[in-house]
Short mmCIF file of C-alpha atoms and ligand atoms in Angstrom, two decimals:
data_model
loop_
_atom_site.label_atom_id
_atom_site.label_comp_id
_atom_site.label_asym_id
_atom_site.label_seq_id
_atom_site.Cartn_x
_atom_site.Cartn_y
_atom_site.Cartn_z
CA UNK A 1 23.95 -3.99 27.30
CA UNK A 2 20.91 -2.63 27.94
CA UNK A 3 18.29 -1.94 25.16
CA UNK A 4 16.48 1.02 24.73
CA UNK A 5 13.56 0.42 22.10
CA UNK A 6 12.62 3.52 20.27
CA UNK A 7 11.36 2.39 17.14
CA UNK A 8 7.68 2.09 18.00
CA UNK A 9 6.59 3.76 14.99
CA UNK A 10 8.10 0.69 12.89
CA UNK A 11 6.68 -1.73 15.18
CA UNK A 12 5.72 -2.73 18.48
CA UNK A 13 6.69 -5.72 20.83
CA UNK A 14 3.76 -8.11 21.34
CA UNK A 15 2.65 -7.43 24.62
CA UNK A 16 2.72 -10.75 27.15
CA UNK A 17 -1.13 -10.39 27.50
CA UNK A 18 -1.80 -10.31 23.91
CA UNK A 19 0.26 -13.41 23.35
CA UNK A 20 -1.70 -15.15 26.38
CA UNK A 21 -4.92 -14.54 24.38
CA UNK A 22 -3.62 -15.84 21.31
CA UNK A 23 -1.99 -18.77 22.71
CA UNK A 24 -4.89 -21.07 22.72
CA UNK A 25 -6.33 -20.47 19.36
CA UNK A 26 -3.40 -22.19 17.69
CA UNK A 27 -3.27 -25.88 18.78
CA UNK A 28 -6.55 -26.12 20.87
CA UNK A 29 -9.08 -23.89 19.34
CA UNK A 30 -8.14 -24.18 15.73
CA UNK A 31 -11.33 -24.68 13.72
CA UNK A 32 -12.03 -22.78 10.97
CA UNK A 33 -15.15 -20.13 11.88
CA UNK A 34 -16.65 -21.25 8.68
CA UNK A 35 -17.14 -24.98 9.63
CA UNK A 36 -20.63 -25.71 11.20
CA UNK A 37 -18.98 -28.25 13.70
CA UNK A 38 -18.73 -27.23 17.28
CA UNK A 39 -14.66 -26.72 16.80
CA UNK A 40 -15.78 -24.29 14.04
CA UNK A 41 -18.78 -22.81 15.82
CA UNK A 42 -16.31 -21.80 18.74
CA UNK A 43 -13.98 -20.39 16.31
CA UNK A 44 -16.95 -18.47 15.00
CA UNK A 45 -18.07 -17.14 18.39
CA UNK A 46 -14.52 -15.81 19.34
CA UNK A 47 -14.51 -14.20 15.77
CA UNK A 48 -17.75 -12.06 16.39
CA UNK A 49 -16.47 -11.25 20.02
CA UNK A 50 -13.04 -9.69 18.63
CA UNK A 51 -15.07 -8.03 15.67
CA UNK A 52 -16.89 -6.27 18.53
CA UNK A 53 -14.13 -5.37 20.34
CA UNK A 54 -12.37 -3.93 17.73
CA UNK A 55 -15.61 -2.22 16.54
CA UNK A 56 -15.66 -0.67 19.97
CA UNK A 57 -12.18 0.65 19.80
CA UNK A 58 -12.98 2.63 16.31
CA UNK A 59 -16.52 3.70 17.70
CA UNK A 60 -18.26 1.57 14.82
CA UNK A 61 -20.55 -1.08 14.00
CA UNK A 62 -19.24 -4.51 14.24
CA UNK A 63 -20.20 -5.12 10.55
CA UNK A 64 -18.37 -2.30 9.42
CA UNK A 65 -15.02 -4.35 10.41
CA UNK A 66 -13.32 -6.14 8.00
CA UNK A 67 -10.06 -7.77 8.85
CA UNK A 68 -6.89 -7.88 6.46
CA UNK A 69 -3.30 -8.85 6.51
CA UNK A 70 -2.38 -5.23 7.92
CA UNK A 71 -2.50 -1.41 6.72
CA UNK A 72 -1.03 -1.93 3.36
CA UNK A 73 -3.70 -4.38 2.02
CA UNK A 74 -6.22 -2.23 3.65
CA UNK A 75 -4.89 0.97 1.97
CA UNK A 76 -4.72 -0.80 -1.11
CA UNK A 77 -8.63 -2.42 -0.65
CA UNK A 78 -9.76 1.09 0.25
CA UNK A 79 -8.05 2.74 -2.96
CA UNK A 80 -8.56 0.32 -5.74
CA UNK A 81 -11.91 -0.64 -4.26
CA UNK A 82 -13.32 2.73 -4.33
CA UNK A 83 -11.74 3.09 -7.99
CA UNK A 84 -13.46 0.03 -8.86
CA UNK A 85 -16.40 1.10 -7.17
CA UNK A 86 -17.06 4.40 -9.16
CA UNK A 87 -15.31 4.01 -12.33
CA UNK A 88 -16.57 6.84 -13.81
CA UNK A 89 -14.35 8.92 -11.56
CA UNK A 90 -10.71 8.53 -12.59
CA UNK A 91 -8.96 11.21 -9.84
CA UNK A 92 -7.47 10.26 -6.35
CA UNK A 93 -6.53 12.81 -4.28
CA UNK A 94 -3.66 12.42 -1.22
CA UNK A 95 -1.24 14.30 0.52
CA UNK A 96 2.69 14.34 -0.26
CA UNK A 97 3.62 12.67 2.86
CA UNK A 98 1.97 9.52 2.88
CA UNK A 99 3.29 6.27 3.43
CA UNK A 100 4.70 4.25 0.64
CA UNK A 101 2.14 1.75 0.58
CA UNK A 102 -0.20 4.49 -0.86
CA UNK A 103 1.98 6.65 -2.64
CA UNK A 104 3.92 3.08 -4.68
CA UNK A 105 0.08 2.17 -5.42
CA UNK A 106 -0.53 5.65 -6.62
CA UNK A 107 2.25 5.86 -9.04
CA UNK A 108 1.44 2.79 -10.68
CA UNK A 109 -2.28 3.68 -10.86
CA UNK A 110 -0.98 7.38 -12.41
CA UNK A 111 1.12 5.13 -15.02
CA UNK A 112 -2.24 3.44 -15.78
CA UNK A 113 -3.66 6.70 -16.45
CA UNK A 114 -5.57 7.67 -12.99
CA UNK A 115 -4.88 11.19 -12.35
CA UNK A 116 -3.38 11.54 -9.10
CA UNK A 117 -3.12 14.90 -6.90
CA UNK A 118 -0.58 15.04 -4.32
CA UNK A 119 -1.65 18.03 -1.66
CA UNK A 120 1.41 19.75 -0.68
CA UNK A 121 2.54 20.56 3.15
CA UNK A 122 4.12 23.19 5.01
CA UNK A 123 7.18 23.24 6.67
CA UNK A 124 5.80 22.21 10.09
CA UNK A 125 4.37 19.17 8.36
CA UNK A 126 0.67 20.57 8.11
CA UNK A 127 -1.54 19.93 5.37
CA UNK A 128 -2.33 22.57 3.03
CA UNK A 129 -5.83 22.84 3.43
CA UNK A 130 -6.50 25.65 0.65
CA UNK A 131 -5.00 23.52 -1.60
CA UNK A 132 -6.98 20.48 -0.63
CA UNK A 133 -10.10 22.07 -0.89
CA UNK A 134 -9.05 22.90 -4.31
CA UNK A 135 -7.88 19.70 -5.28
CA UNK A 136 -11.26 17.52 -4.57
CA UNK A 137 -13.66 17.49 -7.57
CA UNK A 138 -16.69 15.88 -8.07
CA UNK A 139 -14.56 13.76 -10.59
CA UNK A 140 -12.81 12.33 -7.47
CA UNK A 141 -13.26 8.72 -6.77
CA UNK A 142 -11.33 9.05 -3.09
CA UNK A 143 -9.44 11.38 -1.10
CA UNK A 144 -7.06 8.99 0.81
CA UNK A 145 -5.07 11.07 3.98
CA UNK A 146 -3.46 9.84 6.51
CA UNK A 147 -4.27 10.64 10.32
CA UNK A 148 -0.72 10.71 12.01
CA UNK A 149 2.71 10.78 9.86
CA UNK A 150 4.66 7.84 10.44
CA UNK A 151 7.90 9.99 10.54
CA UNK A 152 6.96 13.28 12.23
CA UNK A 153 3.79 12.22 14.21
CA UNK A 154 2.01 15.57 12.59
CA UNK A 155 -1.77 14.93 12.85
CA UNK A 156 -3.76 15.93 10.18
CA UNK A 157 -7.45 17.73 10.72
CA UNK A 158 -9.42 14.49 9.22
CA UNK A 159 -12.73 15.98 10.33
CA UNK A 160 -11.92 19.27 8.13
CA UNK A 161 -10.93 17.28 5.21
CA UNK A 162 -14.26 14.96 5.31
CA UNK A 163 -15.90 18.13 5.15
CA UNK A 164 -14.30 19.08 2.04
CA UNK A 165 -14.60 15.57 0.48
CA UNK A 166 -18.37 15.10 1.61
CA UNK A 167 -19.01 18.67 -0.09
CA UNK A 168 -18.41 16.88 -3.32
CA UNK A 169 -19.63 13.36 -2.46
CA UNK A 170 -15.98 12.11 -2.29
CA UNK A 171 -15.52 9.37 0.10
CA UNK A 172 -12.88 9.66 2.44
CA UNK A 173 -9.95 6.75 3.60
CA UNK A 174 -8.09 7.88 6.55
CA UNK A 175 -4.79 5.57 7.10
CA UNK A 176 -4.65 5.61 10.73
CA UNK A 177 -1.66 3.09 11.20
CA UNK A 178 0.25 5.55 13.23
CA UNK A 179 -2.39 7.14 15.32
CA UNK A 180 -4.53 3.64 15.95
CA UNK A 181 -3.56 2.86 19.94
CA UNK A 182 -1.53 6.36 20.33
CA UNK A 183 -4.99 8.59 20.28
CA UNK A 184 -8.66 7.92 20.49
CA UNK A 185 -10.20 7.16 16.99
CA UNK A 186 -13.75 8.01 16.31
CA UNK A 187 -14.79 6.99 12.80
CA UNK A 188 -18.10 9.12 13.51
CA UNK A 189 -16.09 12.13 14.34
CA UNK A 190 -13.77 11.91 11.55
CA UNK A 191 -16.53 11.51 8.99
CA UNK A 192 -14.59 8.89 7.27
CA UNK A 193 -15.71 6.35 4.82
CA UNK A 194 -12.94 4.00 4.91
CA UNK A 195 -10.12 3.78 7.81
CA UNK A 196 -7.20 1.47 8.21
CA UNK A 197 -4.82 0.36 10.68
CA UNK A 198 -2.09 -2.82 11.31
CA UNK A 199 -2.18 -4.69 14.57
CA UNK A 200 1.63 -4.78 14.98
CA UNK A 201 1.59 -0.94 15.45
CA UNK A 202 -0.25 -1.16 18.69
CA UNK A 203 1.45 -4.35 20.23
CA UNK A 204 -0.91 -7.17 18.34
CA UNK A 205 1.35 -9.46 16.03
CA UNK A 206 2.67 -8.49 12.55
CA UNK A 207 0.03 -9.55 9.90
CA UNK A 208 -3.22 -8.66 10.96
CA UNK A 209 -5.06 -5.44 10.34
CA UNK A 210 -8.49 -3.91 10.13
CA UNK A 211 -10.32 -1.91 7.21
CA UNK A 212 -13.24 0.11 8.60
CA UNK A 213 -15.90 0.39 5.57
CA UNK A 214 -18.53 2.54 6.55
CA UNK A 215 -22.34 0.83 6.46
CA UNK A 216 -23.39 1.43 2.81
CA UNK A 217 -20.23 2.58 1.47
CA UNK A 218 -19.22 1.09 -2.24
CA UNK A 219 -16.15 -0.77 -2.40
CA UNK A 220 -15.38 -3.44 -4.67
CA UNK A 221 -13.07 -6.48 -2.86
CA UNK A 222 -9.61 -6.57 -3.13
CA UNK A 223 -9.21 -10.40 -2.66
CA UNK A 224 -12.55 -12.36 -3.61
CA UNK A 225 -14.24 -15.05 -1.28
CA UNK A 226 -17.12 -15.62 1.29
CA UNK A 227 -15.40 -14.49 4.46
CA UNK A 228 -15.89 -10.99 5.93
CA UNK A 229 -19.21 -10.69 4.19
CA UNK A 230 -17.86 -11.33 0.62
CA UNK A 231 -15.52 -8.29 1.00
CA UNK A 232 -12.42 -10.10 2.07
CA UNK A 233 -11.93 -13.61 0.54
CA UNK A 234 -9.49 -15.99 2.66
CA UNK A 235 -9.48 -17.87 5.79
CA UNK A 236 -9.36 -15.71 8.84
CA UNK A 237 -6.38 -15.09 10.62
CA UNK A 238 -8.12 -15.99 14.28
CA UNK A 239 -5.02 -16.22 16.67
CA UNK A 240 -4.18 -12.95 15.05
CA UNK A 241 -7.29 -11.35 14.87
CA UNK A 242 -7.81 -12.29 18.87
CA UNK A 243 -4.51 -10.82 19.23
CA UNK A 244 -5.60 -7.57 17.56
CA UNK A 245 -8.39 -7.42 19.66
CA UNK A 246 -6.53 -7.83 22.80
CA UNK A 247 -4.37 -5.37 21.75
CA UNK A 248 -6.95 -2.71 20.89
CA UNK A 249 -9.13 -3.32 24.56
CA UNK A 250 -5.46 -2.54 26.22
CA UNK A 251 -4.28 0.21 24.08
CA UNK A 252 -8.09 1.98 24.96
CA UNK A 253 -7.02 1.61 28.55
CA UNK A 254 -3.78 2.88 28.22
CA UNK A 255 -5.07 6.09 26.27
CA UNK A 256 -7.39 6.30 29.38
CA UNK A 257 -4.68 6.02 31.98
CA UNK A 258 -1.26 7.29 30.52
CA UNK A 259 -2.10 9.57 27.71
CA UNK A 260 -0.19 12.36 29.79
CA UNK A 261 2.77 10.53 30.72
CA UNK A 262 3.50 9.21 27.24
CA UNK A 263 3.63 12.44 25.95
CA UNK A 264 5.69 13.92 29.21
CA UNK A 265 8.24 11.22 28.28
CA UNK A 266 8.51 12.41 24.75
CA UNK A 267 8.57 15.98 25.45
CA UNK A 268 11.46 15.44 28.13
CA UNK A 269 13.38 13.35 25.41
CA UNK A 270 13.14 15.96 23.21
CA UNK A 271 13.68 19.18 25.33
CA UNK A 272 17.01 16.96 26.42
CA UNK A 273 18.01 16.53 23.29
CA UNK A 274 17.50 20.28 22.27
CA UNK A 275 19.03 21.82 25.31
CA UNK A 276 22.31 19.47 25.08
CA UNK A 277 22.49 20.47 21.23
CA UNK A 278 21.58 23.94 20.64
CA UNK A 279 22.04 23.36 17.15
CA UNK A 280 19.40 20.59 16.98
CA UNK A 281 15.58 21.27 15.71
CA UNK A 282 12.49 19.48 15.81
CA UNK A 283 10.71 18.41 12.47
CA UNK A 284 7.04 18.89 12.33
CA UNK A 285 5.07 20.88 15.06
CA UNK A 286 1.79 20.22 16.65
CA UNK A 287 -0.88 18.44 16.94
CA UNK A 288 1.44 15.31 16.89
CA UNK A 289 0.56 11.77 18.32
CA UNK A 290 2.26 11.85 21.77
CA UNK A 291 4.79 9.43 21.08
CA UNK A 292 6.88 10.66 18.27
CA UNK A 293 9.43 13.12 18.10
CA UNK A 294 11.92 13.70 14.63
CA UNK A 295 14.88 15.58 15.20
CA UNK A 296 17.32 17.35 12.74
CA UNK A 297 21.00 17.33 13.87
CA UNK A 298 22.55 19.60 11.24
CA UNK A 299 25.50 18.22 9.73
CA UNK A 300 25.53 14.99 11.37
CA UNK A 301 25.18 11.82 9.20
CA UNK A 302 22.10 10.23 10.02
CA UNK A 303 22.83 6.67 9.06
CA UNK A 304 26.35 6.67 10.96
CA UNK A 305 24.53 8.11 14.29
CA UNK A 306 21.76 5.70 14.01
CA UNK A 307 24.54 2.79 13.84
CA UNK A 308 26.58 3.98 16.71
CA UNK A 309 23.40 4.46 18.57
CA UNK A 310 22.65 0.96 17.68
CA UNK A 311 25.78 -0.16 19.31
CA UNK A 312 24.88 1.68 22.44
CA UNK A 313 21.71 -0.27 22.83
CA UNK A 314 19.46 2.73 21.33
CA UNK A 315 16.88 1.33 18.90
CA UNK A 316 15.77 4.35 16.73
CA UNK A 317 15.28 5.13 12.87
CA UNK A 318 15.66 7.33 10.25
CA UNK A 319 12.78 8.41 7.75
CA UNK A 320 14.70 7.00 4.73
CA UNK A 321 14.78 3.90 2.32
CA UNK A 322 17.76 2.31 1.58
CA UNK A 323 18.08 2.08 -2.19
CA UNK A 324 20.86 0.28 -4.08
CA UNK A 325 22.14 3.67 -4.79
CA UNK A 326 22.43 4.36 -1.11
CA UNK A 327 20.28 6.34 1.68
CA UNK A 328 17.48 8.30 -0.04
CA UNK A 329 16.42 11.15 1.99
CA UNK A 330 12.79 10.94 3.29
CA UNK A 331 10.17 12.32 1.22
CA UNK A 332 8.08 13.61 3.91
CA UNK A 333 11.00 15.99 5.09
CA UNK A 334 11.72 17.02 1.66
CA UNK A 335 8.56 17.80 1.30
CA UNK A 336 8.44 19.68 4.29
CA UNK A 337 11.27 21.91 2.59
CA UNK A 338 14.32 20.84 4.23
CA UNK A 339 17.15 20.08 2.24
CA UNK A 340 18.52 16.97 1.27
CA UNK A 341 21.75 17.22 3.67
CA UNK A 342 19.09 18.12 6.60
CA UNK A 343 16.65 14.97 5.78
CA UNK A 344 19.74 12.92 6.13
CA UNK A 345 20.88 14.29 9.19
CA UNK A 346 17.08 13.91 10.81
CA UNK A 347 16.51 11.05 13.28
CA UNK A 348 13.05 9.60 14.73
CA UNK A 349 12.51 8.53 18.55
CA UNK A 350 9.11 6.87 18.92
CA UNK A 351 8.09 5.55 22.17
CA UNK A 352 5.44 3.26 23.70
CA UNK A 353 3.55 3.18 26.84
CA UNK A 354 6.34 0.75 28.00
CA UNK A 355 8.86 3.47 27.49
CA UNK A 356 10.23 4.24 31.02
CA UNK A 357 12.13 7.29 32.43
CA UNK A 358 15.46 5.23 32.53
CA UNK A 359 15.03 4.88 28.73
CA UNK A 360 14.40 8.53 28.06
CA UNK A 361 17.88 9.54 30.10
CA UNK A 362 19.71 7.06 28.87
CA UNK A 363 18.85 7.87 25.04
CA UNK A 364 19.28 11.95 26.12
CA UNK A 365 23.02 11.10 27.41
CA UNK A 366 24.25 8.90 24.38
CA UNK A 367 22.46 11.73 21.85
CA UNK A 368 24.69 13.93 23.26
CA UNK A 369 27.66 11.61 24.07
CA UNK A 370 27.64 10.57 20.31
CA UNK A 371 27.11 13.70 18.62
CA UNK A 372 30.27 15.03 20.68
CA UNK A 373 32.32 12.08 19.14
CA UNK A 374 30.95 12.62 15.58
CA UNK A 375 31.63 16.59 15.67
CA UNK A 376 34.46 17.01 18.15
CA UNK A 377 34.14 20.75 18.18
CA UNK A 378 30.52 20.52 19.01
CA UNK A 379 29.10 22.88 21.43
CA UNK A 380 27.46 20.56 24.03
CA UNK A 381 25.75 22.04 27.12
N1 PMP B 1 0.87 3.39 6.61
C1 PMP B 1 1.33 3.93 7.50
C2 PMP B 1 1.35 4.96 7.87
C3 PMP B 1 2.39 3.19 8.23
O1 PMP B 1 3.37 3.96 8.92
C4 PMP B 1 2.05 2.16 7.82
C5 PMP B 1 3.48 0.90 8.63
N2 PMP B 1 4.96 1.67 8.50
C6 PMP B 1 1.71 1.44 6.87
C7 PMP B 1 0.78 2.03 6.54
C8 PMP B 1 1.53 -0.32 6.50
O2 PMP B 1 1.67 -0.84 7.41
P1 PMP B 1 1.80 -2.60 7.50
O3 PMP B 1 3.39 -2.50 7.03
O4 PMP B 1 1.53 -2.95 8.70
O5 PMP B 1 1.21 -3.07 6.33
#
């Protein structure tokens, strides 16, 4: 059975070129970049080169790049570090549709007395900008917003959000875990103070990520130690960092060359499903990242549908968390005003530049066939 992997927002395949770049740094060049002997200095030079490469990817300076274990850690470092750096400000502003790594931390902070304001989104997944403008006040320690939503792909206007934040001298953190590698990133254009992303969303391995920290931005470390200019302790994950740098370089090449191709394939998949299932509708509207579509198939049991897709070799997912009490509907779709039933009937397809026309056509056909099996009376074109 051939596998069609359309779950690239969950994680991506490590590219062979990335694997190749990492390989020598496990058994051959295994020095610690902090050691002064030649093996350590060789590692140090590689770390410097990787940092320059990641900085170029964000249009940042090398000294502004902090390597972390991934976006979860980067998000924690930005939020906790900004609160600690500015103890007189006890408020964090965010959106209702952030990733759980942000929302769960903020719930914990709220229980400790930090004021947390979650700005709503409209039915298309767009951020309520007047509500954002009202929420950000001079006592806000941080505005933290995702760039692209992991479930719908909807892109928030981060540069406009930065203007609102900076009018009150409030720092802005962007969670770019779902935009890195899909659309060009420029920390200068965004006007952000901090930006997070994870390697494994752009074909690097799991367990490595970045926090961009604007020069001069006040931030306390999460992990203490001498590494990363005293901003993030712990011996650097050099193979992972080298893989991340290679993946950033390749992603930039792909964005330069194939961006229209990826959006074209996503649109073909989306319109193929919509035309064969007239009751289906897309959750979220443009602007979106070019690889994501989230489709509601009202009346269909999403979990069962995904199970059948999986049996047909198609990997997709549902923006939901499995809890002891069963599947919970996605907080993102509920925030957009979907009913619990419609949220549970929604599925996400996320492509990568490795996705082919064959994948898309196989998925389109299987979606129609499985929907027909599950709802025999269904009108299928
Ligand atoms: N933010 C967003 C928007 C994400 O999609 C993810 C991963 N699903 C994360 C943060 C966390 O990334 P990681 O699990 O690699 O730490």
